[in-house]
Short mmCIF file of C-alpha atoms in Angstrom, two decimals:
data_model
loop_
_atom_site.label_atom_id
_atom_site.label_comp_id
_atom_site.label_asym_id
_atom_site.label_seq_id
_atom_site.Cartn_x
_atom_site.Cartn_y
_atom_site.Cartn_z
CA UNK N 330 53.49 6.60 -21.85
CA UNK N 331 50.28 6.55 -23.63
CA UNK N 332 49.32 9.32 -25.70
CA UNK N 333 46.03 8.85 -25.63
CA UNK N 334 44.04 12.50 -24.25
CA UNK N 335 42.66 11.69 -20.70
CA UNK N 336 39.40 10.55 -20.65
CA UNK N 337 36.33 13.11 -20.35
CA UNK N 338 35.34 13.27 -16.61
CA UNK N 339 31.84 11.34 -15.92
CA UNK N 340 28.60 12.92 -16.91
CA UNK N 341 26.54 14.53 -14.38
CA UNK N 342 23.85 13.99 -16.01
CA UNK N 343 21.11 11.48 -14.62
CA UNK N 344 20.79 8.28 -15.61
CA UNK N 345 17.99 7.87 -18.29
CA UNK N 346 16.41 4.80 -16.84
CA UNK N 347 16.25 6.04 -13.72
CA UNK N 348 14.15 9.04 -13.89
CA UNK N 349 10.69 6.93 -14.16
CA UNK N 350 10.84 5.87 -10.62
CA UNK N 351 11.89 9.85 -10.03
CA UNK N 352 9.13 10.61 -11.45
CA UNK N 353 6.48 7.97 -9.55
CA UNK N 354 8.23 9.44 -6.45
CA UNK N 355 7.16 12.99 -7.27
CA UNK N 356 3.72 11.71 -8.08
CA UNK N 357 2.97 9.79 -4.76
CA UNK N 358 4.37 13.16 -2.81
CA UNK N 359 2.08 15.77 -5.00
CA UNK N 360 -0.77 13.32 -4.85
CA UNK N 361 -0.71 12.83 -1.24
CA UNK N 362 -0.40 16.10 -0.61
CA UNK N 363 -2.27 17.70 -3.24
CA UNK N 364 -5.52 14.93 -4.42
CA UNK N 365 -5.19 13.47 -7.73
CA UNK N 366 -7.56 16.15 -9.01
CA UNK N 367 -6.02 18.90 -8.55
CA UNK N 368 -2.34 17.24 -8.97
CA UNK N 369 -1.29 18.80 -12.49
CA UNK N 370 1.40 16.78 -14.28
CA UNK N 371 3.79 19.91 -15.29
CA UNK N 372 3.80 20.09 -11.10
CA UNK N 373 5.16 16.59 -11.29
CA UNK N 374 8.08 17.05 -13.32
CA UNK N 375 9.09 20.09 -11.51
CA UNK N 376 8.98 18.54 -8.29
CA UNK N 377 11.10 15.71 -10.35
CA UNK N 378 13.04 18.03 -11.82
CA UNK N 379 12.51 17.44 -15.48
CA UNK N 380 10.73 19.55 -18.24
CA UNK N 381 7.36 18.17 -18.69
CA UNK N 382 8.38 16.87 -22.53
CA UNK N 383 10.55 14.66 -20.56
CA UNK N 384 7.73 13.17 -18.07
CA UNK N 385 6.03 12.76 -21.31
CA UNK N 386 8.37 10.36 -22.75
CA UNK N 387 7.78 7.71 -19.97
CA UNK N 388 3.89 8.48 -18.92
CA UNK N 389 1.07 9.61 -21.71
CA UNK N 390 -1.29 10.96 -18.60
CA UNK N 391 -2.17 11.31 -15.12
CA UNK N 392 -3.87 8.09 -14.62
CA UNK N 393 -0.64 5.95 -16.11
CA UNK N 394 1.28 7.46 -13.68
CA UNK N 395 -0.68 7.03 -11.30
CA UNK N 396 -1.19 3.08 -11.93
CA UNK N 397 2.56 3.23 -12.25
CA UNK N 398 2.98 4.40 -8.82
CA UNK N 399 0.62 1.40 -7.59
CA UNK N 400 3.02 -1.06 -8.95
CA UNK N 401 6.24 0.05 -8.23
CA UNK N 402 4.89 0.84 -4.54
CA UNK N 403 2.33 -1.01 -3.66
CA UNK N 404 2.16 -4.31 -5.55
CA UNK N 405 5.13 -5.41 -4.40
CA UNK N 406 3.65 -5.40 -1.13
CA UNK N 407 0.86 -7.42 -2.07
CA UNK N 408 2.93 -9.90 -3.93
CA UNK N 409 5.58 -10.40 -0.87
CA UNK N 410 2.21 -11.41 0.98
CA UNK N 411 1.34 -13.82 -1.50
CA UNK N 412 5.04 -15.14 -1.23
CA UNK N 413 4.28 -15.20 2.67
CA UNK N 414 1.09 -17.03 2.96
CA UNK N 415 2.63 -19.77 0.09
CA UNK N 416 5.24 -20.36 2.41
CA UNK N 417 4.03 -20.03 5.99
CA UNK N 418 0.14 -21.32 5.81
CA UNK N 419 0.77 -23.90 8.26
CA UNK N 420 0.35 -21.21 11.17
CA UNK N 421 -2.56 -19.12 10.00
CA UNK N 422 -2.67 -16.85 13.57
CA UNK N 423 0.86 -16.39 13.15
CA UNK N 424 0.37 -15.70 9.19
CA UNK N 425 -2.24 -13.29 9.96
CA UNK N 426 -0.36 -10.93 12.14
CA UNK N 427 2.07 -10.76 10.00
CA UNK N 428 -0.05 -9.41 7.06
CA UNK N 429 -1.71 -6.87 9.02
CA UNK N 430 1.46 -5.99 10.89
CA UNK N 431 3.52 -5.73 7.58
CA UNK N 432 0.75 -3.88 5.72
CA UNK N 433 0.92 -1.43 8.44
CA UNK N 434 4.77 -1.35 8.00
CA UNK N 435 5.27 -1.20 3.88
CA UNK N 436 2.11 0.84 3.31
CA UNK N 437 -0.06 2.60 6.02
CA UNK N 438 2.96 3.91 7.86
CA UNK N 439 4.70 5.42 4.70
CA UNK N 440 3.73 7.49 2.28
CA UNK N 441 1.89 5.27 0.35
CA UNK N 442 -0.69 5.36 3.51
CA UNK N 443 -2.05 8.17 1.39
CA UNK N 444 -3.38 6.74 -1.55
CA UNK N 445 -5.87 4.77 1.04
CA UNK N 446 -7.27 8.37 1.40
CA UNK N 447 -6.81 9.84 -1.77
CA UNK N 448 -8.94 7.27 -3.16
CA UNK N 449 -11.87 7.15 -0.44
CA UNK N 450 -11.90 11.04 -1.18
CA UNK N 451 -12.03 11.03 -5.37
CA UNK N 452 -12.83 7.35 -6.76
CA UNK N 453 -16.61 8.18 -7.56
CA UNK N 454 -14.81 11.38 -9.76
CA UNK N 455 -12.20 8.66 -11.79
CA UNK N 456 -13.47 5.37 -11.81
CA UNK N 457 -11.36 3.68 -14.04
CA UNK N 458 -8.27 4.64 -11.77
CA UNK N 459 -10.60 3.06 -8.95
CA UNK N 460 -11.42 0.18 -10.44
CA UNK N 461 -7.71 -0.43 -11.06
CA UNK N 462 -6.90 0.19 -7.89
CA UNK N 463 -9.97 -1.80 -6.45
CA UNK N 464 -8.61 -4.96 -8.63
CA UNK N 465 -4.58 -4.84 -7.94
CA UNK N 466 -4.79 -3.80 -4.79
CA UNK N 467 -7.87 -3.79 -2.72
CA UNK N 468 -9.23 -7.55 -4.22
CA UNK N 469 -6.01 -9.26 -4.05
CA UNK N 470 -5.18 -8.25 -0.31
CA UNK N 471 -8.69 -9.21 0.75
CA UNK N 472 -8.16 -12.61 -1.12
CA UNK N 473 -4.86 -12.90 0.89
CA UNK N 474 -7.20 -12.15 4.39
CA UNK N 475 -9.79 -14.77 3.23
CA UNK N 476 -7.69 -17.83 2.56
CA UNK N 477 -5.17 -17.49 5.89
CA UNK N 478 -8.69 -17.15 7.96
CA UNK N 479 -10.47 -19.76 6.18
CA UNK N 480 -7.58 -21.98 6.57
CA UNK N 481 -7.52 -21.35 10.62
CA UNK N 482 -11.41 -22.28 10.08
CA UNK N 483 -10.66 -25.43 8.68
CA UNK N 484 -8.04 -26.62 10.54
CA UNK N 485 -10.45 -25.67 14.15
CA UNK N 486 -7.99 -22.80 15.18
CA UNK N 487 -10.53 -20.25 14.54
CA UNK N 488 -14.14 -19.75 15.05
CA UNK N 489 -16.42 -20.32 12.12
CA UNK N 490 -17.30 -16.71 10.85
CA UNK N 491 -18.73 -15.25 7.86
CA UNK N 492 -16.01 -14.89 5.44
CA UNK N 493 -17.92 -12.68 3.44
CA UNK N 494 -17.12 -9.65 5.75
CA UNK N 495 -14.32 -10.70 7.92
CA UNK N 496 -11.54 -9.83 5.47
CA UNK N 497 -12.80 -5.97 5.03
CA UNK N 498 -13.18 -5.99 8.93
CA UNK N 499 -9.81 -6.92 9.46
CA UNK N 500 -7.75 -4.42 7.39
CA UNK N 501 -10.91 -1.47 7.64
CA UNK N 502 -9.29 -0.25 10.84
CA UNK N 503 -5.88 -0.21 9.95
CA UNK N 504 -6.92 1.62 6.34
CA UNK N 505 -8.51 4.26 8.99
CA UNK N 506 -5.63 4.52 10.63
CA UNK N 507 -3.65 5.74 7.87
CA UNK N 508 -6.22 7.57 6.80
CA UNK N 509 -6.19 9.80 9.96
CA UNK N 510 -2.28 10.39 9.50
CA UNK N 511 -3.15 12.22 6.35
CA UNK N 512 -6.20 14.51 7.84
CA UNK N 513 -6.71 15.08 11.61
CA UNK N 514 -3.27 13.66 13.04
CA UNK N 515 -1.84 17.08 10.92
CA UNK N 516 -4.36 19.58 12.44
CA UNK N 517 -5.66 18.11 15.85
CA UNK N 518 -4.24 17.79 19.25
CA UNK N 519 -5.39 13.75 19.47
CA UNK N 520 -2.24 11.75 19.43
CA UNK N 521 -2.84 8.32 18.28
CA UNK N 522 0.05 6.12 18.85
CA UNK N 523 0.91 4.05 15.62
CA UNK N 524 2.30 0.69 16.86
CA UNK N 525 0.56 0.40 20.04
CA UNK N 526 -2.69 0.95 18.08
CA UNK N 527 -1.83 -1.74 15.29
CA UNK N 528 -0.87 -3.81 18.17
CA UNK N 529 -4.52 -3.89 20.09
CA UNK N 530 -5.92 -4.37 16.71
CA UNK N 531 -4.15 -7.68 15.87
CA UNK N 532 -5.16 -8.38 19.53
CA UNK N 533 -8.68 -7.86 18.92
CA UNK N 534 -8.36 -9.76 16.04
CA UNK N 535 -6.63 -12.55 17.52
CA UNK N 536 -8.53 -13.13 20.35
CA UNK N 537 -11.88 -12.85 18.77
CA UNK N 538 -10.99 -15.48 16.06
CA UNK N 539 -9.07 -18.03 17.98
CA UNK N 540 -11.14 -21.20 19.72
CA UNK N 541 -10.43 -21.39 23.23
CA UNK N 542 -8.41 -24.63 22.24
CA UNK N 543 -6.36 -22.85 20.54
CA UNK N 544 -5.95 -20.24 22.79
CA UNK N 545 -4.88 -23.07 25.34
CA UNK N 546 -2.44 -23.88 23.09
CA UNK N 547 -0.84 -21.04 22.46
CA UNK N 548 -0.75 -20.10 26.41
#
C-alpha cells in the first residue's frame, strides 16, 4: 500500500485563462444593457465576478474590451462568411440567403444584436471604437454583400444594379431589426415576428434581384 498522503482535492478556483472570455461576456451584457458610456469597468468585473485589479490584468480600458468583445463575438461571424462565399460562390442567390439568414442567426438574434444599436446611439461620442468597428465589422460584411451580388450580375442571374448602395440596402433592414429588439420590442405592444420578418426580407431581396430567367429557373 502506498504511503503516499492522498492527493489534495481539485481547486475550485477558476481557471486563469478562462476568465477573459468571462469577462467579454460581462461586457457585451452591461453594454447592451447599459451604453458603452455609462458602462463603468469596476461594473464589469462584478458582474464577472472578479476584483477590478483582476479585469485589469487582461484589459488596460474600456475600449480594449470592447474591441475584444468584437472579435471573440462577432468576427468569427464575419470570417465563417468569408469561409462560405470561398466555398459556395457558384450559387450566388443561394449564397446570399444564407448570409443574411445566418447574420440574423449568429448576431441580430443574440445578444450581440446590441452592439448594432449601441453604436448607432454613441459612435459620434468614441470614434476610434467606431472606426474599429466600422473596419472589422461593418466594411468586411458589406465587401462579403458586394462580391456574391456582383457575381449573380456577372453570371446574368441578377439584374444589373448599383453596387454602390445595394450592399447597405440589403443588411440596413435586418440591422433595424435588431435594433428594435433592444428599444421598442421591450416597451411597446407591436409584436414583430423575428423569422417570418427575416424571411420576407430575403424575399424582397430575392425577387427584386433575380432576372426573370432566372426566376424560370429556379421555378
Amino acid at each position: 500500500m502506498s504511503s503516499r498522503p492522498p492527493s489534495a482535492p481539485p481547486s475550485r478556483q477558476r481557471r486563469k485563462e478562462a476568465r477573459p472570455q468571462e469577462l467579454t461576456e460581462a461586457a457585451l451584457a452591461l453594454f447592451v444593457e447599459k451604453g458603452y458610456a455609462a458602462t463603468r469597468l469596476d461594473e464589469i468585473a462584478a458582474r464577472a465576478g472578479v476584483s477590478k485589479g483582476t479585469l485589469y490584468l487582461y484589459f488596460d480600458s474600456k475600449e480594449a474590451l470592447f474591441k475584444a468583445v468584437i472579435r471573440e463575438g462577432v468576427i468569427p461571424a464575419i470570417e465563417a462568411g468569408e469561409a462560405m462565399l470561398a466555398e459556395q460562390l457558384d450559387d450566388p442567390p443561394a449564397l446570399l440567403a444564407a448570409f443574411l439568414n445566418c447574420w440574423w442567426e449568429d448576431i441580430g438574434n443574440t445578444a450581440l444584436g446590441g452592439i448594432s444599436k449601441l453604436m448607432m446611439s454613441e459612435a459620434g461620442n468614441f470614434p476610434e471604437v467606431a472606426r474599429y468597428y466600422d473596419e472589422e465589422v461593418i466594411q468586411r460584411g458589406l465587401a462579403l454583400l458586394r462580391t456574391v451580388i456582383q457575381t449573380g450580375i456577372d453570371r446574368g442571374m441578377f439584374r444589373a444594379v448599383d453596387t454602390r448602395y445595394i450592399d447597405t440596402l440589403m443588411i440596413a433592414p435586418l440591422v433595424h431589426l435588431a435594433i428594435w429588439r433592444h428599444s421598442f420590442a421591450t416597451c411597446c405592444s407591436h409584436i414583430i415576428d423575428p423569422r417570418a420578418y427575416v424571411e420576407a426580407h430575403i424575399d424582397l431581396v430575392l425577387n427584386g434581384l433575380l432576372t426573370p430567367e432566372t426566376r424560370k429557373d429556379n421555378a
